PDB file of C-alpha atoms and ligand atoms in Angstrom:
ATOM      1  CA  MET A 109     -44.911   8.587  67.615  1.00  0.00           C
ATOM      2  CA  ILE A 110     -44.096  11.103  64.708  1.00  0.00           C
ATOM      3  CA  LYS A 111     -46.959  11.653  62.242  1.00  0.00           C
ATOM      4  CA  LEU A 112     -45.713  10.853  58.763  1.00  0.00           C
ATOM      5  CA  ASP A 113     -47.183  12.911  56.047  1.00  0.00           C
ATOM      6  CA  VAL A 114     -50.102  10.942  54.246  1.00  0.00           C
ATOM      7  CA  ILE A 115     -49.265  10.446  50.807  1.00  0.00           C
ATOM      8  CA  LYS A 116     -50.354  13.385  48.593  1.00  0.00           C
ATOM      9  CA  LEU A 117     -52.362  11.703  45.640  1.00  0.00           C
ATOM     10  CA  GLU A 118     -51.595  14.584  43.264  1.00  0.00           C
ATOM     11  CA  VAL A 119     -47.838  13.960  43.847  1.00  0.00           C
ATOM     12  CA  MET A 120     -46.749  12.736  40.288  1.00  0.00           C
ATOM     13  CA  SER A 121     -43.150  10.928  40.451  1.00  0.00           C
ATOM     14  CA  ILE A 122     -41.330   8.672  42.956  1.00  0.00           C
ATOM     15  CA  HIS A 123     -38.411  11.089  43.685  1.00  0.00           C
ATOM     16  CA  ILE A 124     -39.925  14.542  43.422  1.00  0.00           C
ATOM     17  CA  GLY A 125     -42.803  15.705  45.546  1.00  0.00           C
ATOM     18  CA  ALA A 126     -44.016  18.446  43.074  1.00  0.00           C
ATOM     19  CA  LYS A 127     -47.603  18.701  41.908  1.00  0.00           C
ATOM     20  CA  ALA A 128     -48.484  19.119  38.230  1.00  0.00           C
ATOM     21  CA  GLY A 129     -47.328  22.845  36.933  1.00  0.00           C
ATOM     22  CA  GLU A 130     -45.144  23.578  39.797  1.00  0.00           C
ATOM     23  CA  ILE A 131     -41.995  23.025  37.776  1.00  0.00           C
ATOM     24  CA  ALA A 132     -40.722  25.350  35.009  1.00  0.00           C
ATOM     25  CA  GLU A 133     -39.826  23.911  31.455  1.00  0.00           C
ATOM     26  CA  THR A 134     -36.174  25.427  32.229  1.00  0.00           C
ATOM     27  CA  ILE A 135     -34.399  24.132  35.071  1.00  0.00           C
ATOM     28  CA  LEU A 136     -30.862  24.235  36.531  1.00  0.00           C
ATOM     29  CA  LEU A 137     -29.265  21.215  37.959  1.00  0.00           C
ATOM     30  CA  PRO A 138     -26.686  21.637  40.560  1.00  0.00           C
ATOM     31  CA  GLY A 139     -25.442  18.589  42.452  1.00  0.00           C
ATOM     32  CA  ASP A 140     -25.739  19.986  45.856  1.00  0.00           C
ATOM     33  CA  PRO A 141     -29.360  20.603  46.925  1.00  0.00           C
ATOM     34  CA  LEU A 142     -27.855  23.631  49.264  1.00  0.00           C
ATOM     35  CA  ARG A 143     -26.626  25.197  46.225  1.00  0.00           C
ATOM     36  CA  ALA A 144     -30.072  24.950  44.636  1.00  0.00           C
ATOM     37  CA  LYS A 145     -31.326  26.658  47.880  1.00  0.00           C
ATOM     38  CA  HIS A 146     -28.635  29.439  47.913  1.00  0.00           C
ATOM     39  CA  VAL A 147     -29.296  30.445  44.001  1.00  0.00           C
ATOM     40  CA  ALA A 148     -33.206  30.365  44.626  1.00  0.00           C
ATOM     41  CA  GLU A 149     -32.733  32.782  47.602  1.00  0.00           C
ATOM     42  CA  THR A 150     -30.054  34.923  45.949  1.00  0.00           C
ATOM     43  CA  MET A 151     -30.987  35.063  42.300  1.00  0.00           C
ATOM     44  CA  LEU A 152     -34.738  34.460  41.784  1.00  0.00           C
ATOM     45  CA  GLU A 153     -37.803  36.111  42.848  1.00  0.00           C
ATOM     46  CA  ASP A 154     -41.257  34.933  43.877  1.00  0.00           C
ATOM     47  CA  VAL A 155     -39.598  31.577  44.945  1.00  0.00           C
ATOM     48  CA  ILE A 156     -41.516  28.375  46.011  1.00  0.00           C
ATOM     49  CA  CYS A 157     -39.996  25.227  47.341  1.00  0.00           C
ATOM     50  CA  TYR A 158     -41.549  22.310  45.420  1.00  0.00           C
ATOM     51  CA  ASN A 159     -39.492  19.406  46.589  1.00  0.00           C
ATOM     52  CA  ASN A 160     -37.896  18.123  49.827  1.00  0.00           C
ATOM     53  CA  VAL A 161     -38.048  14.326  49.137  1.00  0.00           C
ATOM     54  CA  ARG A 162     -34.554  13.084  50.512  1.00  0.00           C
ATOM     55  CA  GLY A 163     -33.505  16.497  51.016  1.00  0.00           C
ATOM     56  CA  MET A 164     -33.110  16.928  47.218  1.00  0.00           C
ATOM     57  CA  LEU A 165     -34.430  20.550  47.489  1.00  0.00           C
ATOM     58  CA  GLY A 166     -36.161  21.965  44.270  1.00  0.00           C
ATOM     59  CA  PHE A 167     -37.400  25.532  43.680  1.00  0.00           C
ATOM     60  CA  THR A 168     -39.255  27.392  41.251  1.00  0.00           C
ATOM     61  CA  GLY A 169     -39.127  31.331  40.708  1.00  0.00           C
ATOM     62  CA  THR A 170     -38.511  33.847  38.085  1.00  0.00           C
ATOM     63  CA  TYR A 171     -35.360  35.603  36.859  1.00  0.00           C
ATOM     64  CA  ASN A 172     -36.050  38.904  35.200  1.00  0.00           C
ATOM     65  CA  GLY A 173     -39.456  38.068  34.932  1.00  0.00           C
ATOM     66  CA  GLN A 174     -38.893  34.652  33.485  1.00  0.00           C
ATOM     67  CA  ARG A 175     -39.981  31.427  35.240  1.00  0.00           C
ATOM     68  CA  VAL A 176     -37.284  29.070  36.052  1.00  0.00           C
ATOM     69  CA  SER A 177     -36.504  26.031  38.352  1.00  0.00           C
ATOM     70  CA  ILE A 178     -33.413  24.880  40.105  1.00  0.00           C
ATOM     71  CA  GLN A 179     -33.316  21.221  41.436  1.00  0.00           C
ATOM     72  CA  GLY A 180     -30.484  19.582  43.210  1.00  0.00           C
ATOM     73  CA  THR A 181     -29.463  16.130  41.473  1.00  0.00           C
ATOM     74  CA  GLY A 182     -26.951  14.529  44.036  1.00  0.00           C
ATOM     75  CA  MET A 183     -23.568  13.243  42.789  1.00  0.00           C
ATOM     76  CA  GLY A 184     -22.944  10.823  39.950  1.00  0.00           C
ATOM     77  CA  MET A 185     -24.934   9.606  37.026  1.00  0.00           C
ATOM     78  CA  ALA A 186     -27.121   7.125  38.929  1.00  0.00           C
ATOM     79  CA  SER A 187     -28.265   9.802  40.908  1.00  0.00           C
ATOM     80  CA  ILE A 188     -28.939  12.594  38.392  1.00  0.00           C
ATOM     81  CA  GLY A 189     -30.436   9.832  35.897  1.00  0.00           C
ATOM     82  CA  ILE A 190     -33.169   9.472  38.304  1.00  0.00           C
ATOM     83  CA  TYR A 191     -34.005  13.009  38.653  1.00  0.00           C
ATOM     84  CA  ILE A 192     -33.878  14.069  34.946  1.00  0.00           C
ATOM     85  CA  ASN A 193     -36.037  11.031  33.978  1.00  0.00           C
ATOM     86  CA  GLU A 194     -38.779  12.141  36.178  1.00  0.00           C
ATOM     87  CA  LEU A 195     -38.529  15.814  35.502  1.00  0.00           C
ATOM     88  CA  MET A 196     -38.826  15.238  31.635  1.00  0.00           C
ATOM     89  CA  SER A 197     -41.331  12.156  31.725  1.00  0.00           C
ATOM     90  CA  GLU A 198     -43.665  13.326  34.409  1.00  0.00           C
ATOM     91  CA  TYR A 199     -43.283  17.161  34.579  1.00  0.00           C
ATOM     92  CA  GLY A 200     -42.424  17.764  31.031  1.00  0.00           C
ATOM     93  CA  VAL A 201     -39.325  19.780  31.592  1.00  0.00           C
ATOM     94  CA  LYS A 202     -37.693  20.841  28.246  1.00  0.00           C
ATOM     95  CA  ASN A 203     -34.408  22.534  29.006  1.00  0.00           C
ATOM     96  CA  LEU A 204     -32.064  21.164  31.553  1.00  0.00           C
ATOM     97  CA  ILE A 205     -28.853  22.714  32.258  1.00  0.00           C
ATOM     98  CA  ARG A 206     -26.476  21.292  34.718  1.00  0.00           C
ATOM     99  CA  VAL A 207     -24.427  23.786  36.715  1.00  0.00           C
ATOM    100  CA  GLY A 208     -21.528  22.265  38.530  1.00  0.00           C
ATOM    101  CA  THR A 209     -17.895  21.666  39.252  1.00  0.00           C
ATOM    102  CA  CYS A 210     -15.226  19.639  37.596  1.00  0.00           C
ATOM    103  CA  GLY A 211     -11.525  18.847  38.038  1.00  0.00           C
ATOM    104  CA  ALA A 212      -9.232  20.092  35.012  1.00  0.00           C
ATOM    105  CA  ILE A 213      -7.016  17.399  33.464  1.00  0.00           C
ATOM    106  CA  GLN A 214      -5.235  19.896  31.283  1.00  0.00           C
ATOM    107  CA  LYS A 215      -2.410  21.435  33.220  1.00  0.00           C
ATOM    108  CA  ASP A 216      -2.766  24.849  31.954  1.00  0.00           C
ATOM    109  CA  LEU A 217      -6.612  25.183  32.871  1.00  0.00           C
ATOM    110  CA  LYS A 218      -7.111  27.462  35.802  1.00  0.00           C
ATOM    111  CA  ILE A 219      -9.218  27.362  38.751  1.00  0.00           C
ATOM    112  CA  GLY A 220     -12.616  29.414  38.062  1.00  0.00           C
ATOM    113  CA  GLN A 221     -12.619  28.603  34.524  1.00  0.00           C
ATOM    114  CA  VAL A 222     -16.043  28.301  33.094  1.00  0.00           C
ATOM    115  CA  ILE A 223     -16.432  25.494  30.303  1.00  0.00           C
ATOM    116  CA  LEU A 224     -19.319  25.260  28.123  1.00  0.00           C
ATOM    117  CA  VAL A 225     -19.515  21.327  27.492  1.00  0.00           C
ATOM    118  CA  THR A 226     -19.799  20.242  23.896  1.00  0.00           C
ATOM    119  CA  GLY A 227     -19.528  16.407  24.548  1.00  0.00           C
ATOM    120  CA  ALA A 228     -18.965  13.887  27.398  1.00  0.00           C
ATOM    121  CA  SER A 229     -17.108  10.758  27.146  1.00  0.00           C
ATOM    122  CA  GLY A 230     -16.955   8.345  30.154  1.00  0.00           C
ATOM    123  CA  ASP A 231     -16.327   5.389  32.116  1.00  0.00           C
ATOM    124  CA  SER A 232     -19.910   4.794  33.406  1.00  0.00           C
ATOM    125  CA  ASN A 233     -21.148   1.464  33.682  1.00  0.00           C
ATOM    126  CA  MET A 234     -24.558   2.769  33.394  1.00  0.00           C
ATOM    127  CA  ASN A 235     -24.078   3.897  29.641  1.00  0.00           C
ATOM    128  CA  GLN A 236     -22.445   0.535  28.952  1.00  0.00           C
ATOM    129  CA  LEU A 237     -25.259  -1.567  30.309  1.00  0.00           C
ATOM    130  CA  TYR A 238     -27.938   1.066  28.512  1.00  0.00           C
ATOM    131  CA  PHE A 239     -26.189   0.742  25.173  1.00  0.00           C
ATOM    132  CA  ARG A 240     -25.155  -2.904  25.522  1.00  0.00           C
ATOM    133  CA  SER A 241     -21.590  -2.036  25.503  1.00  0.00           C
ATOM    134  CA  LEU A 242     -21.913   0.145  22.318  1.00  0.00           C
ATOM    135  CA  ASP A 243     -20.977   3.973  22.277  1.00  0.00           C
ATOM    136  CA  PHE A 244     -23.412   6.699  22.423  1.00  0.00           C
ATOM    137  CA  ALA A 245     -22.108  10.174  21.157  1.00  0.00           C
ATOM    138  CA  ALA A 246     -23.364  12.232  24.124  1.00  0.00           C
ATOM    139  CA  THR A 247     -23.476  15.800  23.126  1.00  0.00           C
ATOM    140  CA  ALA A 248     -25.085  19.123  24.103  1.00  0.00           C
ATOM    141  CA  ASP A 249     -27.830  20.845  22.415  1.00  0.00           C
ATOM    142  CA  PHE A 250     -26.348  23.227  19.826  1.00  0.00           C
ATOM    143  CA  ASP A 251     -28.988  25.942  20.507  1.00  0.00           C
ATOM    144  CA  LEU A 252     -28.590  25.901  24.159  1.00  0.00           C
ATOM    145  CA  LEU A 253     -24.791  25.852  23.721  1.00  0.00           C
ATOM    146  CA  LEU A 254     -24.859  28.756  21.133  1.00  0.00           C
ATOM    147  CA  SER A 255     -27.302  30.633  23.393  1.00  0.00           C
ATOM    148  CA  ALA A 256     -25.056  30.354  26.523  1.00  0.00           C
ATOM    149  CA  TYR A 257     -22.247  31.378  24.487  1.00  0.00           C
ATOM    150  CA  HIS A 258     -23.633  34.550  23.380  1.00  0.00           C
ATOM    151  CA  ALA A 259     -24.789  35.287  27.032  1.00  0.00           C
ATOM    152  CA  ALA A 260     -21.205  34.833  28.341  1.00  0.00           C
ATOM    153  CA  LYS A 261     -20.186  37.080  25.795  1.00  0.00           C
ATOM    154  CA  ARG A 262     -22.887  39.726  26.692  1.00  0.00           C
ATOM    155  CA  LEU A 263     -21.817  39.484  30.513  1.00  0.00           C
ATOM    156  CA  GLY A 264     -18.065  39.712  29.665  1.00  0.00           C
ATOM    157  CA  ILE A 265     -17.539  36.156  31.486  1.00  0.00           C
ATOM    158  CA  ASN A 266     -14.903  34.189  29.532  1.00  0.00           C
ATOM    159  CA  THR A 267     -15.821  30.549  28.645  1.00  0.00           C
ATOM    160  CA  ILE A 268     -13.932  27.963  26.925  1.00  0.00           C
ATOM    161  CA  GLN A 269     -15.734  25.010  24.875  1.00  0.00           C
ATOM    162  CA  GLY A 270     -14.838  21.484  24.702  1.00  0.00           C
ATOM    163  CA  THR A 271     -15.229  18.019  25.850  1.00  0.00           C
ATOM    164  CA  ILE A 272     -15.282  16.501  29.515  1.00  0.00           C
ATOM    165  CA  PHE A 273     -15.033  13.204  31.002  1.00  0.00           C
ATOM    166  CA  SER A 274     -17.828  11.692  33.173  1.00  0.00           C
ATOM    167  CA  THR A 275     -16.875   9.099  35.727  1.00  0.00           C
ATOM    168  CA  ASP A 276     -18.760   6.772  38.099  1.00  0.00           C
ATOM    169  CA  ASN A 277     -15.691   6.707  40.395  1.00  0.00           C
ATOM    170  CA  PHE A 278     -14.284   9.867  41.966  1.00  0.00           C
ATOM    171  CA  TYR A 279     -11.573   7.920  43.889  1.00  0.00           C
ATOM    172  CA  ASP A 280      -9.588   6.006  41.329  1.00  0.00           C
ATOM    173  CA  PHE A 281      -5.970   6.013  42.216  1.00  0.00           C
ATOM    174  CA  SER A 282      -4.561   4.333  38.944  1.00  0.00           C
ATOM    175  CA  PRO A 283      -1.537   5.781  37.644  1.00  0.00           C
ATOM    176  CA  ASN A 284      -1.643   7.489  34.265  1.00  0.00           C
ATOM    177  CA  ARG A 285      -5.434   7.411  34.425  1.00  0.00           C
ATOM    178  CA  TRP A 286      -5.534  10.628  32.441  1.00  0.00           C
ATOM    179  CA  ASP A 287      -2.875  10.052  29.885  1.00  0.00           C
ATOM    180  CA  LYS A 288      -5.107   9.167  26.775  1.00  0.00           C
ATOM    181  CA  TRP A 289      -7.792  11.537  27.735  1.00  0.00           C
ATOM    182  CA  ILE A 290      -5.516  14.395  28.005  1.00  0.00           C
ATOM    183  CA  GLU A 291      -3.774  13.414  24.622  1.00  0.00           C
ATOM    184  CA  HIS A 292      -7.587  13.683  23.158  1.00  0.00           C
ATOM    185  CA  ASN A 293      -7.794  17.232  24.550  1.00  0.00           C
ATOM    186  CA  VAL A 294     -10.471  16.251  26.809  1.00  0.00           C
ATOM    187  CA  LEU A 295     -10.582  19.264  29.239  1.00  0.00           C
ATOM    188  CA  ALA A 296     -11.885  17.981  32.470  1.00  0.00           C
ATOM    189  CA  VAL A 297     -13.528  15.220  34.791  1.00  0.00           C
ATOM    190  CA  GLU A 298     -16.933  15.225  36.664  1.00  0.00           C
ATOM    191  CA  MET A 299     -19.548  12.800  37.249  1.00  0.00           C
ATOM    192  CA  GLU A 300     -22.832  13.741  35.539  1.00  0.00           C
ATOM    193  CA  THR A 301     -22.788  15.191  32.086  1.00  0.00           C
ATOM    194  CA  GLN A 302     -22.759  12.029  30.024  1.00  0.00           C
ATOM    195  CA  ILE A 303     -26.098  10.586  31.429  1.00  0.00           C
ATOM    196  CA  LEU A 304     -27.776  13.862  30.994  1.00  0.00           C
ATOM    197  CA  TYR A 305     -26.844  14.116  27.281  1.00  0.00           C
ATOM    198  CA  THR A 306     -27.908  10.710  26.616  1.00  0.00           C
ATOM    199  CA  PHE A 307     -31.350  10.954  28.644  1.00  0.00           C
ATOM    200  CA  THR A 308     -32.218  14.401  27.228  1.00  0.00           C
ATOM    201  CA  LYS A 309     -31.802  12.935  23.867  1.00  0.00           C
ATOM    202  CA  LYS A 310     -34.397  10.140  24.253  1.00  0.00           C
ATOM    203  CA  PHE A 311     -36.942  12.568  25.521  1.00  0.00           C
ATOM    204  CA  ASN A 312     -36.318  15.335  22.818  1.00  0.00           C
ATOM    205  CA  ALA A 313     -35.357  17.847  25.451  1.00  0.00           C
ATOM    206  CA  ARG A 314     -32.438  20.406  25.372  1.00  0.00           C
ATOM    207  CA  ALA A 315     -29.308  19.902  27.433  1.00  0.00           C
ATOM    208  CA  LEU A 316     -26.198  21.871  28.354  1.00  0.00           C
ATOM    209  CA  SER A 317     -23.645  21.460  31.148  1.00  0.00           C
ATOM    210  CA  VAL A 318     -21.908  24.686  32.187  1.00  0.00           C
ATOM    211  CA  LEU A 319     -18.886  23.721  34.493  1.00  0.00           C
ATOM    212  CA  THR A 320     -16.606  25.800  36.873  1.00  0.00           C
ATOM    213  CA  VAL A 321     -13.053  24.340  37.254  1.00  0.00           C
ATOM    214  CA  SER A 322     -12.950  23.677  41.101  1.00  0.00           C
ATOM    215  CA  ASP A 323      -9.527  22.162  41.139  1.00  0.00           C
ATOM    216  CA  ASN A 324      -6.690  20.755  38.648  1.00  0.00           C
ATOM    217  CA  VAL A 325      -6.159  17.162  39.079  1.00  0.00           C
ATOM    218  CA  ILE A 326      -2.660  17.280  37.167  1.00  0.00           C
ATOM    219  CA  THR A 327      -1.188  20.187  38.988  1.00  0.00           C
ATOM    220  CA  GLY A 328      -3.020  19.589  42.534  1.00  0.00           C
ATOM    221  CA  GLU A 329      -4.303  23.318  42.713  1.00  0.00           C
ATOM    222  CA  SER A 330      -7.734  23.813  44.261  1.00  0.00           C
ATOM    223  CA  SER A 331     -10.068  26.649  44.837  1.00  0.00           C
ATOM    224  CA  SER A 332     -10.637  28.734  48.002  1.00  0.00           C
ATOM    225  CA  SER A 333     -14.295  29.044  49.209  1.00  0.00           C
ATOM    226  CA  PHE A 334     -14.339  32.658  48.157  1.00  0.00           C
ATOM    227  CA  ASP A 335     -13.241  32.191  44.568  1.00  0.00           C
ATOM    228  CA  ARG A 336     -15.670  29.400  44.417  1.00  0.00           C
ATOM    229  CA  GLU A 337     -18.567  31.866  45.431  1.00  0.00           C
ATOM    230  CA  GLN A 338     -17.609  34.458  42.593  1.00  0.00           C
ATOM    231  CA  THR A 339     -17.024  31.891  39.872  1.00  0.00           C
ATOM    232  CA  TYR A 340     -19.978  29.994  40.755  1.00  0.00           C
ATOM    233  CA  ASP A 341     -22.145  33.140  40.213  1.00  0.00           C
ATOM    234  CA  ASP A 342     -20.558  33.474  36.808  1.00  0.00           C
ATOM    235  CA  MET A 343     -21.448  30.056  35.963  1.00  0.00           C
ATOM    236  CA  MET A 344     -25.189  30.552  37.146  1.00  0.00           C
ATOM    237  CA  ARG A 345     -25.633  33.783  35.387  1.00  0.00           C
ATOM    238  CA  VAL A 346     -24.431  32.217  31.959  1.00  0.00           C
ATOM    239  CA  ALA A 347     -26.706  29.247  32.702  1.00  0.00           C
ATOM    240  CA  LEU A 348     -29.844  31.407  33.403  1.00  0.00           C
ATOM    241  CA  GLU A 349     -29.358  33.847  30.665  1.00  0.00           C
ATOM    242  CA  GLY A 350     -28.382  31.509  28.163  1.00  0.00           C
ATOM    243  CA  ALA A 351     -31.324  29.230  28.895  1.00  0.00           C
ATOM    244  CA  LEU A 352     -33.836  32.038  29.175  1.00  0.00           C
ATOM    245  CA  SER A 353     -32.710  34.106  26.227  1.00  0.00           C
ATOM    246  CA  LEU A 354     -33.577  30.711  23.990  1.00  0.00           C
ATOM    247  CA  GLU A 355     -36.936  30.873  25.316  1.00  0.00           C
ATOM    248  CA  LYS A 356     -37.716  34.605  24.432  1.00  0.00           C
TER     249      LYS A 356
HETATM  250  N1  HPA B 192     -13.223  14.351  39.887  1.00  0.00           N
HETATM  251  C1  HPA B 192     -14.568  13.875  39.541  1.00  0.00           C
HETATM  252  N2  HPA B 192     -15.431  14.970  39.692  1.00  0.00           N
HETATM  253  C2  HPA B 192     -15.195  16.212  40.211  1.00  0.00           C
HETATM  254  C3  HPA B 192     -13.755  16.458  40.304  1.00  0.00           C
HETATM  255  C4  HPA B 192     -13.036  15.504  40.406  1.00  0.00           C
HETATM  256  O1  HPA B 192     -11.564  15.734  40.444  1.00  0.00           O
HETATM  257  N3  HPA B 192     -13.705  17.903  40.711  1.00  0.00           N
HETATM  258  C5  HPA B 192     -15.010  18.204  40.633  1.00  0.00           C
HETATM  259  N4  HPA B 192     -15.979  17.263  40.342  1.00  0.00           N
END
């Protein structure tokens, strides 16, 4: 019979197996846990893996000598909502930066474009239940946004700033689904930011989503894996340097 690990008494939260002090105050949040591993291996030094519960890998290391963590969140607001709550309430995480992809809904937005997300609309039942059908203005932390903007300028990485739409439903086939959102200048669709910008406000933490356009929902364009690597690197550097220069 396979011997299961005894539950470690020092473990502090339900879904994250880290001990006190193992997670940095600043954390990057990709949806894909293997992306977290790749970034930890290629961009960070002195790395430890602090979590593998449910395969949702989390790492802490240093970037240019500053301590930083990176944690996979899974897809969708239900999943990221669990991780960010535990990161803030149990581990005292203060700066949370989502790094992920989005589908552009403006036809002239190109694959690989990096977006600094100022605010998020959405269709999530999670938010509707939480605020009893009223609306909450889910906005980025201004200082983190400004810091990422300046970091991108220093690095020579082009960004645009604007709002996105967070959906619970990747596969929605309704015709004209995006017309109103396009008309209101929403740039793209993804599945996590709105709840990130909501829960972080409750915990007095800073949040920002830095996204890369991986496909264009309107034109049907999508990215090759090579482009993805390059543009993902740009997004990671903007997120790391933006967040860490705020700490200095
Ligand atoms: N929809 C939702 N989330 C996404 C998409 C999309 O088209 N592309 C990347 N993340």
